[in-house]
Amino acid sequence: MEQKIKLPKGFFVFAGILAAGLTAEFCLFSYGVLKIIRYLILLAALFVIAWTDWHEKRIPNRILLLLLEIRGILLLLEWAAYPKYGFSLLLSALLGLLLGGGMFLLASGISRGGIGMGDVKLLAAVGSYMGSGSILAVIFLAVTASAVYSIVMLILKKIKLKEEIPFAPFILIGTILTMALGM
């Protein structure tokens, strides 16, 4: 049985301000309402997942499953709203899921468990939301952010070379940057 996730009050204020700012930017990018909703749902879930991973070193499967269920519903709505592009949207979501999850499944095998299965499943879910065109940017930015963090923490002697760090917060950072940069 999974534990209840406890978030600080300031967490919601920060997440709300970021969501409002990104929504304004999405409107400037002329994103459709369904794409904005898709991105905001993903961000809300990623904030909770990143918080949980940072504090408890786990990624709740229940949230990942809920994310995928919601993505399925959103795909149906997007297909209904844009029937001409329905198959392309589905293909992009599936390829994003396979690219995100597949690359990290391969990396998990190569690293002999250095990358957890929660990260693999999380990147698959993020890939389904971001699509095949954006998941590689998310991965690149997440890996870059985690590398910078790790190097700084090593220099400051806050972590040791072989110490594991939670990766979900960096997936959140990579996703926010990808969205903000319109990638």
PDB file of N, CA and C in Angstrom, residues 3 9 11 21 24 26-27 32 34 53-54 67 74 86 99 113 126-127 140 142 148 155 159-161 174 176-177 179:
ATOM      1  N   GLN A   3       2.006   5.160   0.542  1.00  0.00           N
ATOM      2  CA  GLN A   3       1.795   6.160   1.581  1.00  0.00           C
ATOM      3  C   GLN A   3       1.129   7.405   0.991  1.00  0.00           C
ATOM      4  N   LYS A   9       2.663  23.840   2.001  1.00  0.00           N
ATOM      5  CA  LYS A   9       1.721  24.834   1.477  1.00  0.00           C
ATOM      6  C   LYS A   9       2.340  25.691   0.377  1.00  0.00           C
ATOM      7  N   PHE A  11       4.388  24.905  -1.761  1.00  0.00           N
ATOM      8  CA  PHE A  11       4.495  24.083  -2.963  1.00  0.00           C
ATOM      9  C   PHE A  11       3.390  24.446  -3.949  1.00  0.00           C
ATOM     10  N   GLY A  21       2.128  31.302 -15.426  1.00  0.00           N
ATOM     11  CA  GLY A  21       3.119  31.848 -16.360  1.00  0.00           C
ATOM     12  C   GLY A  21       3.244  31.020 -17.620  1.00  0.00           C
ATOM     13  N   ALA A  24       0.188  31.436 -19.888  1.00  0.00           N
ATOM     14  CA  ALA A  24       0.282  32.674 -20.668  1.00  0.00           C
ATOM     15  C   ALA A  24       1.220  32.478 -21.861  1.00  0.00           C
ATOM     16  N   PHE A  26       1.949  29.596 -23.299  1.00  0.00           N
ATOM     17  CA  PHE A  26       1.304  28.671 -24.236  1.00  0.00           C
ATOM     18  C   PHE A  26       0.303  29.417 -25.118  1.00  0.00           C
ATOM     19  N   CYS A  27      -0.383  30.390 -24.544  1.00  0.00           N
ATOM     20  CA  CYS A  27      -1.322  31.195 -25.334  1.00  0.00           C
ATOM     21  C   CYS A  27      -0.566  32.012 -26.381  1.00  0.00           C
ATOM     22  N   GLY A  32      -3.536  25.121 -28.653  1.00  0.00           N
ATOM     23  CA  GLY A  32      -4.958  24.889 -28.456  1.00  0.00           C
ATOM     24  C   GLY A  32      -5.258  24.593 -26.997  1.00  0.00           C
ATOM     25  N   LEU A  34      -6.797  22.090 -25.610  1.00  0.00           N
ATOM     26  CA  LEU A  34      -6.508  20.716 -25.189  1.00  0.00           C
ATOM     27  C   LEU A  34      -5.018  20.491 -24.943  1.00  0.00           C
ATOM     28  N   ASP A  53       9.754  11.708  -5.133  1.00  0.00           N
ATOM     29  CA  ASP A  53      11.034  11.070  -5.443  1.00  0.00           C
ATOM     30  C   ASP A  53      12.169  11.720  -4.656  1.00  0.00           C
ATOM     31  N   TRP A  54      12.138  13.039  -4.546  1.00  0.00           N
ATOM     32  CA  TRP A  54      13.195  13.753  -3.826  1.00  0.00           C
ATOM     33  C   TRP A  54      13.212  13.369  -2.345  1.00  0.00           C
ATOM     34  N   LEU A  67      -1.918   9.111 -14.928  1.00  0.00           N
ATOM     35  CA  LEU A  67      -1.430   9.954 -16.018  1.00  0.00           C
ATOM     36  C   LEU A  67      -1.713   9.314 -17.376  1.00  0.00           C
ATOM     37  N   LEU A  74      -7.492  12.273 -23.183  1.00  0.00           N
ATOM     38  CA  LEU A  74      -7.123  13.486 -23.923  1.00  0.00           C
ATOM     39  C   LEU A  74      -6.864  13.187 -25.397  1.00  0.00           C
ATOM     40  N   GLY A  86      -5.716  13.212 -36.029  1.00  0.00           N
ATOM     41  CA  GLY A  86      -5.899  12.220 -34.986  1.00  0.00           C
ATOM     42  C   GLY A  86      -4.868  11.120 -34.997  1.00  0.00           C
ATOM     43  N   LEU A  99       9.997   5.968 -27.101  1.00  0.00           N
ATOM     44  CA  LEU A  99      11.326   6.598 -27.058  1.00  0.00           C
ATOM     45  C   LEU A  99      11.760   6.912 -25.631  1.00  0.00           C
ATOM     46  N   GLY A 113      20.972  -1.152 -13.093  1.00  0.00           N
ATOM     47  CA  GLY A 113      20.097  -0.703 -12.009  1.00  0.00           C
ATOM     48  C   GLY A 113      20.378   0.689 -11.498  1.00  0.00           C
ATOM     49  N   VAL A 126       5.785  10.643 -19.641  1.00  0.00           N
ATOM     50  CA  VAL A 126       6.091  11.998 -20.120  1.00  0.00           C
ATOM     51  C   VAL A 126       6.150  11.998 -21.650  1.00  0.00           C
ATOM     52  N   GLY A 127       6.745  10.965 -22.225  1.00  0.00           N
ATOM     53  CA  GLY A 127       6.825  10.852 -23.684  1.00  0.00           C
ATOM     54  C   GLY A 127       5.458  10.810 -24.332  1.00  0.00           C
ATOM     55  N   PHE A 140      17.359  15.224 -22.855  1.00  0.00           N
ATOM     56  CA  PHE A 140      18.632  15.946 -22.911  1.00  0.00           C
ATOM     57  C   PHE A 140      18.719  16.987 -21.787  1.00  0.00           C
ATOM     58  N   ALA A 142      16.952  17.122 -18.989  1.00  0.00           N
ATOM     59  CA  ALA A 142      16.927  16.477 -17.669  1.00  0.00           C
ATOM     60  C   ALA A 142      18.298  15.908 -17.317  1.00  0.00           C
ATOM     61  N   VAL A 148      24.784  18.790 -14.066  1.00  0.00           N
ATOM     62  CA  VAL A 148      25.234  20.051 -13.455  1.00  0.00           C
ATOM     63  C   VAL A 148      25.048  19.981 -11.940  1.00  0.00           C
ATOM     64  N   ILE A 155      31.614  18.820  -6.063  1.00  0.00           N
ATOM     65  CA  ILE A 155      32.607  19.849  -5.750  1.00  0.00           C
ATOM     66  C   ILE A 155      32.413  20.363  -4.334  1.00  0.00           C
ATOM     67  N   ILE A 159      27.681  15.232  -1.856  1.00  0.00           N
ATOM     68  CA  ILE A 159      27.381  13.849  -2.226  1.00  0.00           C
ATOM     69  C   ILE A 159      28.683  13.155  -2.594  1.00  0.00           C
ATOM     70  N   LYS A 160      28.645  11.836  -2.611  1.00  0.00           N
ATOM     71  CA  LYS A 160      29.802  11.036  -3.019  1.00  0.00           C
ATOM     72  C   LYS A 160      29.608  10.582  -4.457  1.00  0.00           C
ATOM     73  N   LEU A 161      30.687  10.175  -5.097  1.00  0.00           N
ATOM     74  CA  LEU A 161      30.675   9.835  -6.518  1.00  0.00           C
ATOM     75  C   LEU A 161      29.645   8.770  -6.867  1.00  0.00           C
ATOM     76  N   GLY A 174      13.547  19.345 -16.962  1.00  0.00           N
ATOM     77  CA  GLY A 174      13.666  19.160 -18.410  1.00  0.00           C
ATOM     78  C   GLY A 174      12.345  19.396 -19.123  1.00  0.00           C
ATOM     79  N   ILE A 176       9.742  21.291 -17.987  1.00  0.00           N
ATOM     80  CA  ILE A 176       9.410  22.719 -17.902  1.00  0.00           C
ATOM     81  C   ILE A 176      10.214  23.511 -18.930  1.00  0.00           C
ATOM     82  N   LEU A 177      11.517  23.236 -19.022  1.00  0.00           N
ATOM     83  CA  LEU A 177      12.351  23.961 -19.983  1.00  0.00           C
ATOM     84  C   LEU A 177      11.919  23.686 -21.422  1.00  0.00           C
ATOM     85  N   MET A 179       8.925  22.850 -22.449  1.00  0.00           N
ATOM     86  CA  MET A 179       7.670  23.574 -22.674  1.00  0.00           C
ATOM     87  C   MET A 179       7.901  25.071 -22.823  1.00  0.00           C
TER      88      MET A 179
END
